[in-house]
MMTF fields as JSON, N, C-alpha, C and O atoms, coordinates in Angstrom:
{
  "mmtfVersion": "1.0.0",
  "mmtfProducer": "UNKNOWN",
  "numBonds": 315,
  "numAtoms": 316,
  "numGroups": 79,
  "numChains": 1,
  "numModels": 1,
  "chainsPerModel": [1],
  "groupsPerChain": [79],
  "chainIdList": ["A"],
  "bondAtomList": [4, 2, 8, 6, 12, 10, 16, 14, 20, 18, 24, 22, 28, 26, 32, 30, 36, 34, 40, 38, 44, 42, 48, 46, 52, 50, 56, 54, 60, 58, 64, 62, 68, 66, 72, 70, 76, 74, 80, 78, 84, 82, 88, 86, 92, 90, 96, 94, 100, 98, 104, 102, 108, 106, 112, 110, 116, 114, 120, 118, 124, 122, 128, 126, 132, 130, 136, 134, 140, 138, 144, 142, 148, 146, 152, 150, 156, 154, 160, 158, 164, 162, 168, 166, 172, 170, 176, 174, 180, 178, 184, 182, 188, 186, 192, 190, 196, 194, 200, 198, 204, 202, 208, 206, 212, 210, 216, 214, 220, 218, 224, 222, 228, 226, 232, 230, 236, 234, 240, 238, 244, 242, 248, 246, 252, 250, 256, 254, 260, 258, 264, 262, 268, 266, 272, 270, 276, 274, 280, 278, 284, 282, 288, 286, 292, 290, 296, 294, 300, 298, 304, 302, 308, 306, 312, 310],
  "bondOrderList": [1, 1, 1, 1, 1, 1, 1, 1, 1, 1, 1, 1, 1, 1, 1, 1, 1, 1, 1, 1, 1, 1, 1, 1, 1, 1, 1, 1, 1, 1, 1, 1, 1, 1, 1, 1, 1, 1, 1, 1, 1, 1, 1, 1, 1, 1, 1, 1, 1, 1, 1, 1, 1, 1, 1, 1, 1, 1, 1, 1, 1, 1, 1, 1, 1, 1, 1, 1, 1, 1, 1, 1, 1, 1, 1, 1, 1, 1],
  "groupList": [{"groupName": "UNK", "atomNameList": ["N", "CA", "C", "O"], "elementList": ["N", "C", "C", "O"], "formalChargeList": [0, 0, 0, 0], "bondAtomList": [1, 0, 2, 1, 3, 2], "bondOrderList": [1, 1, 2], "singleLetterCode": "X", "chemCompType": "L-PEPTIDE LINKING"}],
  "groupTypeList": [0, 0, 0, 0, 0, 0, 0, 0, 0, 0, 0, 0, 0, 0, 0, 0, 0, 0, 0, 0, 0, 0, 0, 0, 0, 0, 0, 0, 0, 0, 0, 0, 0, 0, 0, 0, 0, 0, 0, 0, 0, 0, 0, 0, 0, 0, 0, 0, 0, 0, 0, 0, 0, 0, 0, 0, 0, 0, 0, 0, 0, 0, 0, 0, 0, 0, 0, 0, 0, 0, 0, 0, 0, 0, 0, 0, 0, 0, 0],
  "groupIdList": [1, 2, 3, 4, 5, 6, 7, 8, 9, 10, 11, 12, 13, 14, 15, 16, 17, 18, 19, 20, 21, 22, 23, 24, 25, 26, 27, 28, 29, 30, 31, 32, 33, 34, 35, 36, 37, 38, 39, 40, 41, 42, 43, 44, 45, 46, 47, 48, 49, 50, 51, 52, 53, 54, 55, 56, 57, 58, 59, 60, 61, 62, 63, 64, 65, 66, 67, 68, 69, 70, 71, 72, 73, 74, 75, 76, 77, 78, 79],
  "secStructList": [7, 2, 2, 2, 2, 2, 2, 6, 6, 2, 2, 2, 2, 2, 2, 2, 2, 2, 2, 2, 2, 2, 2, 2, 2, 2, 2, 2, 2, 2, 2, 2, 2, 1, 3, 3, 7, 1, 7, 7, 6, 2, 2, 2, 2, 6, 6, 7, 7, 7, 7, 6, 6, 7, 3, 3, 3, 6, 6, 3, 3, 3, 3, 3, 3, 3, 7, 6, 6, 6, 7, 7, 3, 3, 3, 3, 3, 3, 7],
  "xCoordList": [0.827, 0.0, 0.874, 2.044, 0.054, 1.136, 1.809, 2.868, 1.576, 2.182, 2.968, 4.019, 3.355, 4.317, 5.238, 6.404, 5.118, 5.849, 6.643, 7.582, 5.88, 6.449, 7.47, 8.635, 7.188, 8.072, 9.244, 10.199, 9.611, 10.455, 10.995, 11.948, 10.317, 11.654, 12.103, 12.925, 11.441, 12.083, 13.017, 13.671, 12.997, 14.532, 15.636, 16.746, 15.224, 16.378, 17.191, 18.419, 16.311, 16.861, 18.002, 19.16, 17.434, 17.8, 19.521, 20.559, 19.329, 20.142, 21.542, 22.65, 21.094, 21.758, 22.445, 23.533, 21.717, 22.418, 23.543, 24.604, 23.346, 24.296, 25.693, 26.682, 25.463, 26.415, 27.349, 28.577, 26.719, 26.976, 27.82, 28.959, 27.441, 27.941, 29.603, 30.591, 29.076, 30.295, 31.676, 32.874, 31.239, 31.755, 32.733, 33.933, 31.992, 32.732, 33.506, 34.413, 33.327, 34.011, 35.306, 36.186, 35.659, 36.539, 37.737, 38.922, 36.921, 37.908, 38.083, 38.949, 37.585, 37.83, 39.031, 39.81, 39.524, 40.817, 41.875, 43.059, 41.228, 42.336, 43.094, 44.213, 42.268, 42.56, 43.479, 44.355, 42.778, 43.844, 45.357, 46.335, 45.438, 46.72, 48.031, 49.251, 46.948, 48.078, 48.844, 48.509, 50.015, 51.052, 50.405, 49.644, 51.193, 50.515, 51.364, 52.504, 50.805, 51.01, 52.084, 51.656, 53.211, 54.139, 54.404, 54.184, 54.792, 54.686, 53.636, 53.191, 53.641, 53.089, 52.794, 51.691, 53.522, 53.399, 52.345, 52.625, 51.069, 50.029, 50.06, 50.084, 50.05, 50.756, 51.198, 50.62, 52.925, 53.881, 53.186, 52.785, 53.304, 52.291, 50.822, 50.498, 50.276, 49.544, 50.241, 49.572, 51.786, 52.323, 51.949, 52.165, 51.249, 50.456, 51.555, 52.01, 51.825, 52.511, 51.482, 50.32, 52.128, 51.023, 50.278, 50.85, 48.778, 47.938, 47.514, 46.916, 47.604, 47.029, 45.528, 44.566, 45.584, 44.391, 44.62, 44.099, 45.606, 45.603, 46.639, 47.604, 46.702, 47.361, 47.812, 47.151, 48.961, 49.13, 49.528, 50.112, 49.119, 48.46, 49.116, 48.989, 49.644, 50.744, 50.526, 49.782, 51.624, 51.632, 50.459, 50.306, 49.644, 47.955, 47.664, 47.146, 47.973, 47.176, 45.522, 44.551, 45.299, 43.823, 43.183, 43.786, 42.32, 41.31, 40.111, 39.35, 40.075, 38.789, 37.785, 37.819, 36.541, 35.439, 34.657, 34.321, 34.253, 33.645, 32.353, 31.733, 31.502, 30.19, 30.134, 30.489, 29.729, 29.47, 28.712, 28.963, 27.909, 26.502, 27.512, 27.514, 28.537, 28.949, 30.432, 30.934, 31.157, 32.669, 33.7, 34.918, 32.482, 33.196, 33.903, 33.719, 34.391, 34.756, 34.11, 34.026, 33.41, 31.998, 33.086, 32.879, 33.944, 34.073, 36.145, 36.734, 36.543, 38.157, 38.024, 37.53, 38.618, 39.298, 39.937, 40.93, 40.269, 41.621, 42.632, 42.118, 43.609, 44.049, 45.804, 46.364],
  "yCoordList": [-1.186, 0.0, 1.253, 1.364, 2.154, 3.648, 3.987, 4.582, 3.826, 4.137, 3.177, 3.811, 1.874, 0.967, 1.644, 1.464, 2.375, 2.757, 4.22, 4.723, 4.81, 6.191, 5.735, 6.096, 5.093, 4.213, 3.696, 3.834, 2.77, 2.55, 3.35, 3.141, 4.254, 5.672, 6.607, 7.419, 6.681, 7.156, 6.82, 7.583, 5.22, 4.348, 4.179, 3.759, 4.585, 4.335, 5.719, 5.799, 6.775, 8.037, 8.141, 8.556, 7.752, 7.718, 7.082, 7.561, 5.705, 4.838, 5.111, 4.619, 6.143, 6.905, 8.145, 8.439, 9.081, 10.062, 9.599, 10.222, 8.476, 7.732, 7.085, 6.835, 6.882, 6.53, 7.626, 7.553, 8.49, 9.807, 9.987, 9.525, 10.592, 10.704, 9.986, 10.435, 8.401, 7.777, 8.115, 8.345, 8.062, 9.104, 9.603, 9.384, 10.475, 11.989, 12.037, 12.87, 10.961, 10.549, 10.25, 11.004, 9.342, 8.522, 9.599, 9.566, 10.176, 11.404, 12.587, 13.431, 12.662, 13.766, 13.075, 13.97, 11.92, 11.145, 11.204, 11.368, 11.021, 10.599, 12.36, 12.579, 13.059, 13.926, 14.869, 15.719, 14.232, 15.246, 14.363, 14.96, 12.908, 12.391, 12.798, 12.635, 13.445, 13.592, 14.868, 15.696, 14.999, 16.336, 17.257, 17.026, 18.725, 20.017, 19.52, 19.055, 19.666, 19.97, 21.217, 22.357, 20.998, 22.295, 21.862, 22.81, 20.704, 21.019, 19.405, 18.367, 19.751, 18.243, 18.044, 18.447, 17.482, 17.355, 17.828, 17.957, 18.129, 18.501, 20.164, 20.83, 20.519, 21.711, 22.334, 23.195, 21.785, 22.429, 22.652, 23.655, 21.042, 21.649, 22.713, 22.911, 23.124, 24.099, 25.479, 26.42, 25.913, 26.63, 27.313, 28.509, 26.394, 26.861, 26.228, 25.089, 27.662, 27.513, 26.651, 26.346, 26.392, 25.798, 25.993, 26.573, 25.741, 26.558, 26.259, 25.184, 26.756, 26.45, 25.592, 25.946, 24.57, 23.619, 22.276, 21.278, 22.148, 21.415, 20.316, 20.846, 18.911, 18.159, 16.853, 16.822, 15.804, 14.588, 13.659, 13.839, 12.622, 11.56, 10.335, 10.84, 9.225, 8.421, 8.975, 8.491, 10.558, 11.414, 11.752, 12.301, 11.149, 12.156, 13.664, 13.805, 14.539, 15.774, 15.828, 15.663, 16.027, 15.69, 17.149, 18.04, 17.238, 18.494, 18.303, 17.336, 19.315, 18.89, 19.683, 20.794, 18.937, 19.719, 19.801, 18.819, 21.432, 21.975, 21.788, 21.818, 21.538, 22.316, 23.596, 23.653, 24.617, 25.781, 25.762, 26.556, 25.065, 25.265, 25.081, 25.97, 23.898, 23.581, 24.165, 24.806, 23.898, 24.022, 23.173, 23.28, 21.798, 20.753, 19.84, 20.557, 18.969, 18.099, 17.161, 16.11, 17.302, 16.248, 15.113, 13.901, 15.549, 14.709, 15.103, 16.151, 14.083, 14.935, 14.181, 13.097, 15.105, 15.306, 14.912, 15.555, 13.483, 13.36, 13.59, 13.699, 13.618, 14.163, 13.747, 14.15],
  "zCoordList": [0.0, 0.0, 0.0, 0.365, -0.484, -0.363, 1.162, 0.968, 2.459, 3.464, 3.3, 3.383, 3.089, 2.644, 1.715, 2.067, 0.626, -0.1, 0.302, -0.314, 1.691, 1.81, 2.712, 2.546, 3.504, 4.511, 4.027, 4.792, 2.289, 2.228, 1.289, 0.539, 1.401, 0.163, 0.97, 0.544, 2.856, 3.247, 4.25, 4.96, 4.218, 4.847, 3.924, 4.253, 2.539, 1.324, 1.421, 1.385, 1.547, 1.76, 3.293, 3.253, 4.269, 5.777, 5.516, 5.971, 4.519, 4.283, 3.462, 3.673, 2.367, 1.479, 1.894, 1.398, 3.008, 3.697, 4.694, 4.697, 5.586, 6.177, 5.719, 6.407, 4.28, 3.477, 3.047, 3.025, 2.76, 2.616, 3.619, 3.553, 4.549, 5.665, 6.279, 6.86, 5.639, 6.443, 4.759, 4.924, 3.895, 2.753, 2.999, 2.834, 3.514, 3.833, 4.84, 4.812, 6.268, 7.346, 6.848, 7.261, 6.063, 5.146, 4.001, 3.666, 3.828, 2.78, 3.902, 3.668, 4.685, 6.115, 6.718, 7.045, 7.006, 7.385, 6.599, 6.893, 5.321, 3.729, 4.33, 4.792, 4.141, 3.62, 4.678, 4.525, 5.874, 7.435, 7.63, 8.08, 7.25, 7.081, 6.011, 5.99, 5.128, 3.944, 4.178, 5.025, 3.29, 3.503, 2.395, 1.456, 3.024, 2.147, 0.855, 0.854, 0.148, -1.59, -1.757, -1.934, -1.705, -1.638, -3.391, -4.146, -3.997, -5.246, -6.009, -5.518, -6.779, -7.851, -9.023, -9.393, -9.816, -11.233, -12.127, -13.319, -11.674, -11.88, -12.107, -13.142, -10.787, -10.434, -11.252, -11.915, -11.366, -12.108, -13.847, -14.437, -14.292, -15.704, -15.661, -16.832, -15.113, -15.239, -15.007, -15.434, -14.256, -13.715, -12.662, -12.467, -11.803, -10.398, -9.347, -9.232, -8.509, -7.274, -6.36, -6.63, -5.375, -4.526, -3.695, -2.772, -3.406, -3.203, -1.619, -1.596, -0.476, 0.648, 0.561, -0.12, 1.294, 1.281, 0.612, 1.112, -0.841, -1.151, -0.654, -0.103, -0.702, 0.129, -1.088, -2.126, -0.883, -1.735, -0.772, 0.297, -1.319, -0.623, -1.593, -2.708, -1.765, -2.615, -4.004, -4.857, -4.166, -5.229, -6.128, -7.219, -5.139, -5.814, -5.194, -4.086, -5.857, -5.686, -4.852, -5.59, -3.531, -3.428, -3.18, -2.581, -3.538, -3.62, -2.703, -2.692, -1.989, -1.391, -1.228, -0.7, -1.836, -1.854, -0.682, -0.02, -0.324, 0.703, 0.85, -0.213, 2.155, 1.836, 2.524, 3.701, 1.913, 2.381, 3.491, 4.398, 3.569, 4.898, 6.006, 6.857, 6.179, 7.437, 7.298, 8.221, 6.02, 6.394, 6.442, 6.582, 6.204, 6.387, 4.99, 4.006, 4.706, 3.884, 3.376, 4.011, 1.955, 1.704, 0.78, 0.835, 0.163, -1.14, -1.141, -0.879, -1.449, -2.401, -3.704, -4.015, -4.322, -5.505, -5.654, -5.316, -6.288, -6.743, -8.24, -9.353, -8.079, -9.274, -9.583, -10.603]
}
């Protein structure tokens, strides 16, 4: 029945934000272990000094995307 169906689109949602969540937990670690990006191949071919925030991680460049609402670390970039 339809309350059956609101019920389970909104445990898939509940289920999906949690994932989310543990996500972002996971690249919030990656990303506080790694060293500042003082230079990286990446970098250099574009001729970009290096930019506060960014960090490398086994010679990956990682970027990390913000959310504005909190401040916090949703996603990195790798590169």
């Amino acid at each position: 029945d339809w309350e059956q169906i609101k019920k389970s689109i909104e445990r898939a949602k509940l289920v999906k934000r949690q994932q989310q969540e543990a996500a972002a937990l996971l690249a919030r670690e990656h990303y506080t272990q790694a060293a500042d990006a003082v230079t990286h191949p990446y970098l250099t071919a574009k001729g970009i000094n290096g930019i506060e925030g960014l960090k490398v991680a086994n010679n990956q460049l990682l970027v990390p995307l913000i959310d504005l609402n909190n401040g916090r670390i949703k996603k990195i970039q790798s590169i």
